[in-house]
């Protein structure tokens, strides 16, 4: 079992993870986010043990900077999400039109799924 981290170590680890999260958000690396977010949540949970202590009060400026850093990352993630949503909405409109054009090629008039490889009916749709 490892020794508990000091408040200074916890704050440093949170700052480092927020920096990493910011980089991942800028790079659009969504696959690494869940693990990083779980680590960040665990650290924040450990920080709760120091809430209201004199040591925490001494780190007030650092905590405010961490809060600003977290808000900045949150803003960036919200912008990314909005951009992705707009792109998906735009693709969805065109996707429906493409699907409607392609459906006569995929489905035979009787509702049978048509094989594009052998041009024979593969089964009911």
Coordinates of N, CA, C and O in Angstrom, one line a residue, residues 4-119:
X4 N -0.4 7.9 1.7 CA -1.3 8.9 1.1 C -0.5 10.1 0.6 O 0.6 10.5 1.1
X5 N -1.0 10.7 -0.4 CA -0.3 11.9 -1.0 C -0.6 13.1 -0.1 O -1.7 13.3 0.4
X6 N 0.4 14.0 -0.1 CA 0.2 15.3 0.6 C -0.7 16.1 -0.3 O -0.9 15.9 -1.4
X7 N -1.2 17.2 0.4 CA -2.1 18.1 -0.3 C -1.4 18.7 -1.5 O -1.9 18.8 -2.6
X8 N -0.1 19.1 -1.3 CA 0.7 19.7 -2.4 C 0.8 18.7 -3.6 O 0.7 19.1 -4.8
X9 N 1.0 17.4 -3.3 CA 1.1 16.4 -4.3 C -0.2 16.2 -5.1 O -0.2 16.0 -6.3
X10 N -1.3 16.2 -4.3 CA -2.6 16.0 -4.9 C -2.9 17.2 -5.9 O -3.4 17.0 -7.0
X11 N -2.6 18.4 -5.4 CA -2.9 19.6 -6.3 C -2.0 19.5 -7.5 O -2.5 19.8 -8.6
X12 N -0.8 19.1 -7.4 CA 0.1 19.0 -8.5 C -0.4 18.0 -9.5 O -0.3 18.2 -10.7
X13 N -0.9 16.8 -9.0 CA -1.4 15.8 -9.9 C -2.7 16.3 -10.6 O -2.9 16.0 -11.8
X14 N -3.5 17.0 -9.9 CA -4.7 17.5 -10.5 C -4.3 18.5 -11.6 O -4.9 18.5 -12.7
X15 N -3.4 19.4 -11.4 CA -2.9 20.3 -12.4 C -2.4 19.6 -13.6 O -2.7 20.0 -14.7
X16 N -1.6 18.6 -13.3 CA -1.0 17.8 -14.5 C -2.1 17.1 -15.3 O -2.1 17.1 -16.5
X17 N -3.1 16.5 -14.6 CA -4.2 15.9 -15.4 C -5.0 16.9 -16.1 O -5.5 16.6 -17.3
X18 N -5.2 18.0 -15.6 CA -6.0 19.1 -16.3 C -5.2 19.5 -17.5 O -5.8 19.8 -18.6
X19 N -3.9 19.6 -17.4 CA -3.0 20.0 -18.6 C -3.2 18.9 -19.6 O -3.3 19.2 -20.8
X20 N -3.1 17.6 -19.2 CA -3.3 16.5 -20.2 C -4.7 16.5 -20.8 O -4.8 16.3 -22.0
X21 N -5.7 16.8 -20.0 CA -7.0 16.8 -20.5 C -7.2 17.9 -21.6 O -7.8 17.8 -22.6
X22 N -6.6 19.1 -21.3 CA -6.6 20.2 -22.2 C -5.9 19.8 -23.6 O -6.5 20.1 -24.6
X23 N -4.8 19.1 -23.5 CA -4.1 18.7 -24.7 C -4.9 17.7 -25.5 O -5.0 17.7 -26.7
X24 N -5.6 16.7 -24.7 CA -6.4 15.7 -25.4 C -7.6 16.4 -26.1 O -8.0 16.0 -27.2
X25 N -8.2 17.4 -25.5 CA -9.3 18.1 -26.0 C -8.8 18.9 -27.3 O -9.6 18.9 -28.3
X26 N -7.7 19.5 -27.2 CA -7.2 20.2 -28.4 C -6.9 19.3 -29.6 O -7.1 19.6 -30.7
X27 N -6.4 18.1 -29.2 CA -6.0 17.1 -30.3 C -7.2 16.3 -30.7 O -7.2 15.6 -31.7
X28 N -8.3 16.4 -30.0 CA -9.5 15.7 -30.4 C -9.4 14.2 -30.1 O -10.0 13.3 -30.7
X29 N -8.6 13.8 -29.0 CA -8.4 12.4 -28.7 C -9.4 12.0 -27.6 O -9.1 12.0 -26.4
X30 N -10.6 11.7 -28.1 CA -11.7 11.3 -27.1 C -11.4 9.9 -26.5 O -12.0 9.7 -25.4
X31 N -10.7 9.0 -27.1 CA -10.5 7.7 -26.6 C -9.7 7.7 -25.3 O -10.0 6.8 -24.4
X32 N -8.8 8.7 -25.1 CA -8.1 8.7 -23.8 C -8.8 9.4 -22.7 O -8.4 9.4 -21.5
X33 N -9.9 10.1 -23.0 CA -10.6 10.9 -22.0 C -11.2 10.1 -20.8 O -11.0 10.6 -19.7
X34 N -11.9 9.0 -21.1 CA -12.5 8.3 -20.0 C -11.5 7.9 -18.9 O -11.8 8.1 -17.7
X35 N -10.4 7.4 -19.2 CA -9.4 7.0 -18.2 C -8.9 8.2 -17.5 O -8.8 8.2 -16.2
X36 N -8.5 9.2 -18.2 CA -8.0 10.5 -17.6 C -9.1 11.1 -16.7 O -8.8 11.5 -15.5
X37 N -10.3 11.1 -17.1 CA -11.4 11.6 -16.3 C -11.6 10.8 -15.0 O -11.9 11.4 -13.9
X38 N -11.5 9.5 -15.1 CA -11.6 8.6 -13.9 C -10.5 8.9 -12.9 O -10.7 9.0 -11.7
X39 N -9.3 9.1 -13.4 CA -8.1 9.4 -12.6 C -8.3 10.8 -11.9 O -8.0 11.0 -10.7
X40 N -8.8 11.8 -12.7 CA -9.1 13.1 -12.1 C -10.2 13.0 -11.1 O -10.0 13.7 -10.0
X41 N -11.2 12.3 -11.3 CA -12.3 12.2 -10.3 C -11.8 11.5 -9.0 O -12.1 12.0 -7.9
X42 N -10.9 10.5 -9.1 CA -10.3 9.9 -7.9 C -9.5 10.9 -7.1 O -9.6 11.0 -5.9
X43 N -8.7 11.7 -7.8 CA -7.9 12.7 -7.1 C -8.7 13.8 -6.5 O -8.5 14.2 -5.3
X44 N -9.8 14.2 -7.2 CA -10.7 15.2 -6.6 C -11.4 14.6 -5.3 O -11.6 15.3 -4.3
X45 N -11.7 13.3 -5.4 CA -12.2 12.7 -4.2 C -11.3 12.7 -3.0 O -11.6 12.9 -1.8
X46 N -10.0 12.5 -3.3 CA -9.0 12.6 -2.2 C -8.8 14.0 -1.7 O -8.5 14.2 -0.5
X47 N -9.0 15.0 -2.6 CA -8.9 16.4 -2.1 C -10.0 16.7 -1.1 O -9.8 17.6 -0.3
X48 N -11.1 16.1 -1.2 CA -12.2 16.4 -0.3 C -11.9 16.1 1.1 O -12.4 16.8 2.0
X49 N -10.9 15.2 1.4 CA -10.5 15.0 2.7 C -9.8 16.2 3.3 O -9.7 16.3 4.6
X50 N -9.3 17.1 2.5 CA -8.6 18.3 3.0 C -9.5 19.5 3.0 O -9.1 20.6 3.4
X51 N -10.8 19.3 2.6 CA -11.7 20.5 2.5 C -11.8 21.1 3.9 O -12.0 20.4 4.9
X52 N -11.7 22.4 3.9 CA -11.9 23.2 5.2 C -10.7 23.2 6.1 O -10.8 23.8 7.2
X53 N -9.7 22.6 5.7 CA -8.5 22.6 6.6 C -7.7 23.9 6.4 O -7.8 24.6 5.4
X54 N -6.8 24.1 7.3 CA -5.9 25.3 7.2 C -5.0 25.1 6.0 O -4.7 26.1 5.4
X55 N -4.5 23.9 5.8 CA -3.6 23.7 4.6 C -4.4 24.1 3.3 O -3.8 24.7 2.4
X56 N -5.6 23.7 3.2 CA -6.4 24.0 2.0 C -6.5 25.5 1.9 O -6.4 26.1 0.8
X57 N -6.8 26.2 3.0 CA -6.9 27.7 2.9 C -5.6 28.3 2.5 O -5.6 29.3 1.7
X58 N -4.5 27.8 2.8 CA -3.2 28.3 2.4 C -3.0 28.2 0.9 O -2.2 28.9 0.3
X59 N -3.7 27.2 0.3 CA -3.5 27.0 -1.2 C -4.6 27.6 -2.0 O -4.9 27.3 -3.1
X60 N -5.3 28.6 -1.4 CA -6.5 29.2 -2.0 C -6.2 29.7 -3.4 O -6.9 29.5 -4.4
X61 N -5.1 30.4 -3.6 CA -4.7 31.0 -4.9 C -4.5 29.8 -5.9 O -5.0 29.9 -7.1
X62 N -3.9 28.8 -5.5 CA -3.7 27.6 -6.4 C -5.0 27.0 -6.7 O -5.2 26.5 -7.9
X63 N -5.9 26.9 -5.8 CA -7.2 26.3 -6.0 C -8.0 27.1 -7.0 O -8.7 26.5 -7.9
X64 N -7.9 28.4 -6.9 CA -8.6 29.3 -7.8 C -8.0 29.1 -9.2 O -8.8 29.0 -10.2
X65 N -6.7 29.0 -9.3 CA -6.1 28.7 -10.6 C -6.5 27.4 -11.2 O -6.8 27.3 -12.4
X66 N -6.6 26.4 -10.4 CA -7.1 25.0 -10.8 C -8.5 25.1 -11.3 O -8.9 24.5 -12.3
X67 N -9.3 25.9 -10.6 CA -10.7 26.0 -11.0 C -10.8 26.7 -12.3 O -11.6 26.3 -13.2
X68 N -10.0 27.7 -12.6 CA -10.0 28.4 -13.9 C -9.5 27.5 -15.0 O -10.1 27.5 -16.1
X69 N -8.6 26.7 -14.6 CA -8.0 25.7 -15.6 C -9.1 24.7 -16.0 O -9.3 24.4 -17.1
X70 N -9.8 24.2 -15.0 CA -10.9 23.3 -15.2 C -12.0 23.9 -16.0 O -12.6 23.2 -17.0
X71 N -12.4 25.1 -15.8 CA -13.4 25.8 -16.5 C -13.0 26.0 -18.0 O -13.8 25.9 -18.9
X72 N -11.7 26.3 -18.2 CA -11.2 26.5 -19.5 C -11.3 25.2 -20.3 O -11.7 25.2 -21.5
X73 N -10.9 24.1 -19.7 CA -11.0 22.8 -20.4 C -12.5 22.5 -20.6 O -12.8 22.0 -21.7
X74 N -13.4 22.7 -19.7 CA -14.8 22.5 -19.9 C -15.3 23.3 -21.0 O -16.1 22.8 -21.8
X75 N -14.9 24.5 -21.2 CA -15.4 25.4 -22.3 C -14.9 24.8 -23.6 O -15.7 24.7 -24.6
X76 N -13.6 24.4 -23.6 CA -13.1 23.8 -24.8 C -13.9 22.5 -25.2 O -14.2 22.3 -26.4
X77 N -14.1 21.7 -24.2 CA -14.9 20.4 -24.5 C -16.3 20.7 -25.0 O -16.8 20.1 -25.9
X78 N -16.9 21.7 -24.4 CA -18.3 22.1 -24.9 C -18.3 22.6 -26.3 O -19.2 22.3 -27.1
X79 N -17.2 23.4 -26.7 CA -17.1 23.9 -28.0 C -16.9 22.7 -29.0 O -17.5 22.7 -30.1
X80 N -16.1 21.8 -28.6 CA -15.8 20.6 -29.4 C -17.1 19.8 -29.6 O -17.4 19.4 -30.7
X81 N -17.9 19.7 -28.5 CA -19.1 18.9 -28.6 C -20.1 19.6 -29.6 O -20.8 19.0 -30.4
X82 N -20.2 20.9 -29.5 CA -21.1 21.7 -30.3 C -20.7 21.6 -31.8 O -21.5 21.4 -32.7
X83 N -19.3 21.6 -32.0 CA -18.8 21.5 -33.4 C -19.2 20.1 -34.0 O -19.6 20.0 -35.1
X84 N -19.0 19.1 -33.2 CA -19.3 17.7 -33.6 C -20.8 17.6 -33.9 O -21.2 17.0 -34.9
X85 N -21.6 18.1 -33.0 CA -23.1 18.0 -33.1 C -23.5 18.7 -34.4 O -24.3 18.2 -35.2
X86 N -22.9 19.9 -34.7 CA -23.3 20.6 -36.0 C -22.9 19.8 -37.2 O -23.6 19.7 -38.2
X87 N -21.7 19.2 -37.1 CA -21.2 18.4 -38.2 C -22.1 17.2 -38.4 O -22.4 16.8 -39.6
X88 N -22.4 16.5 -37.4 CA -23.3 15.3 -37.5 C -24.7 15.7 -38.0 O -25.3 15.0 -38.8
X89 N -25.2 16.8 -37.5 CA -26.5 17.3 -38.0 C -26.4 17.6 -39.5 O -27.3 17.2 -40.3
X90 N -25.3 18.2 -40.0 CA -25.2 18.5 -41.4 C -25.0 17.2 -42.2 O -25.6 17.1 -43.3
X91 N -24.3 16.3 -41.7 CA -24.1 15.0 -42.4 C -25.4 14.2 -42.4 O -25.8 13.5 -43.3
X92 N -26.2 14.3 -41.3 CA -27.5 13.6 -41.2 C -28.4 14.0 -42.3 O -29.1 13.1 -42.8
X93 N -28.5 15.2 -42.6 CA -29.4 15.7 -43.6 C -29.0 15.1 -44.9 O -29.8 14.6 -45.7
X94 N -27.7 15.1 -45.3 CA -27.2 14.5 -46.5 C -27.3 13.0 -46.4 O -27.6 12.4 -47.5
X95 N -27.1 12.5 -45.3 CA -27.1 11.0 -45.1 C -28.5 10.5 -45.4 O -28.6 9.4 -46.1
X96 N -29.5 11.1 -45.0 CA -30.9 10.7 -45.3 C -31.2 10.7 -46.8 O -31.7 9.8 -47.3
X97 N -30.7 11.7 -47.4 CA -30.9 11.8 -48.9 C -30.1 10.7 -49.6 O -30.6 10.1 -50.6
X98 N -28.9 10.5 -49.2 CA -28.1 9.4 -49.8 C -28.8 8.1 -49.5 O -28.9 7.2 -50.4
X99 N -29.3 7.8 -48.3 CA -29.9 6.6 -48.0 C -31.2 6.3 -48.9 O -31.4 5.2 -49.3
X100 N -31.9 7.4 -49.1 CA -33.1 7.3 -49.9 C -32.7 6.9 -51.4 O -33.5 6.2 -52.0
X101 N -31.6 7.5 -51.8 CA -31.2 7.2 -53.2 C -30.7 5.7 -53.3 O -30.9 5.1 -54.3
X102 N -30.0 5.2 -52.2 CA -29.4 3.9 -52.3 C -30.4 2.8 -52.0 O -30.2 1.7 -52.4
X103 N -31.5 3.1 -51.3 CA -32.4 2.0 -50.9 C -33.0 1.2 -52.1 O -33.1 0.0 -51.9
X104 N -33.3 1.8 -53.2 CA -33.8 1.0 -54.3 C -32.7 0.0 -54.8 O -33.0 -1.1 -55.3
X105 N -31.4 0.3 -54.6 CA -30.3 -0.6 -55.0 C -30.2 -1.7 -54.0 O -29.7 -2.8 -54.4
X106 N -30.6 -1.5 -52.8 CA -30.4 -2.5 -51.7 C -31.6 -3.4 -51.6 O -31.4 -4.6 -51.5
X107 N -32.8 -2.9 -51.7 CA -34.0 -3.6 -51.5 C -34.7 -3.9 -52.9 O -34.9 -2.9 -53.6
X108 N -35.1 -5.1 -53.1 CA -35.9 -5.4 -54.3 C -37.3 -4.9 -54.1 O -37.7 -4.7 -52.9
X109 N -38.1 -4.8 -55.1 CA -39.5 -4.3 -55.0 C -40.3 -5.2 -54.0 O -41.2 -4.6 -53.4
X110 N -40.0 -6.4 -53.9 CA -40.8 -7.3 -53.0 C -40.4 -7.2 -51.5 O -40.8 -7.9 -50.7
X111 N -39.4 -6.3 -51.2 CA -39.0 -6.1 -49.9 C -37.9 -7.1 -49.5 O -37.5 -7.2 -48.3
X112 N -37.3 -7.8 -50.5 CA -36.2 -8.7 -50.2 C -34.9 -7.9 -50.3 O -34.7 -7.0 -51.1
X113 N -34.0 -8.3 -49.4 CA -32.6 -7.7 -49.4 C -31.9 -8.3 -50.6 O -31.7 -9.5 -50.7
X114 N -31.4 -7.4 -51.5 CA -30.7 -7.8 -52.7 C -29.2 -7.9 -52.4 O -28.6 -7.0 -51.9
X115 N -28.6 -9.0 -52.8 CA -27.1 -9.1 -52.7 C -26.5 -8.3 -53.8 O -26.8 -8.4 -54.9
X116 N -25.5 -7.5 -53.4 CA -24.8 -6.7 -54.4 C -23.7 -7.5 -55.0 O -23.2 -7.1 -56.0
X117 N -23.4 -8.6 -54.4 CA -22.3 -9.4 -54.9 C -22.8 -10.4 -56.0 O -22.1 -10.6 -57.0
X118 N -23.9 -11.0 -55.7 CA -24.4 -12.1 -56.6 C -25.7 -11.7 -57.3 O -26.3 -12.5 -58.0
X119 N -26.2 -10.5 -57.0 CA -27.5 -10.1 -57.6 C -28.6 -11.1 -57.4 O -29.3 -11.4 -58.3

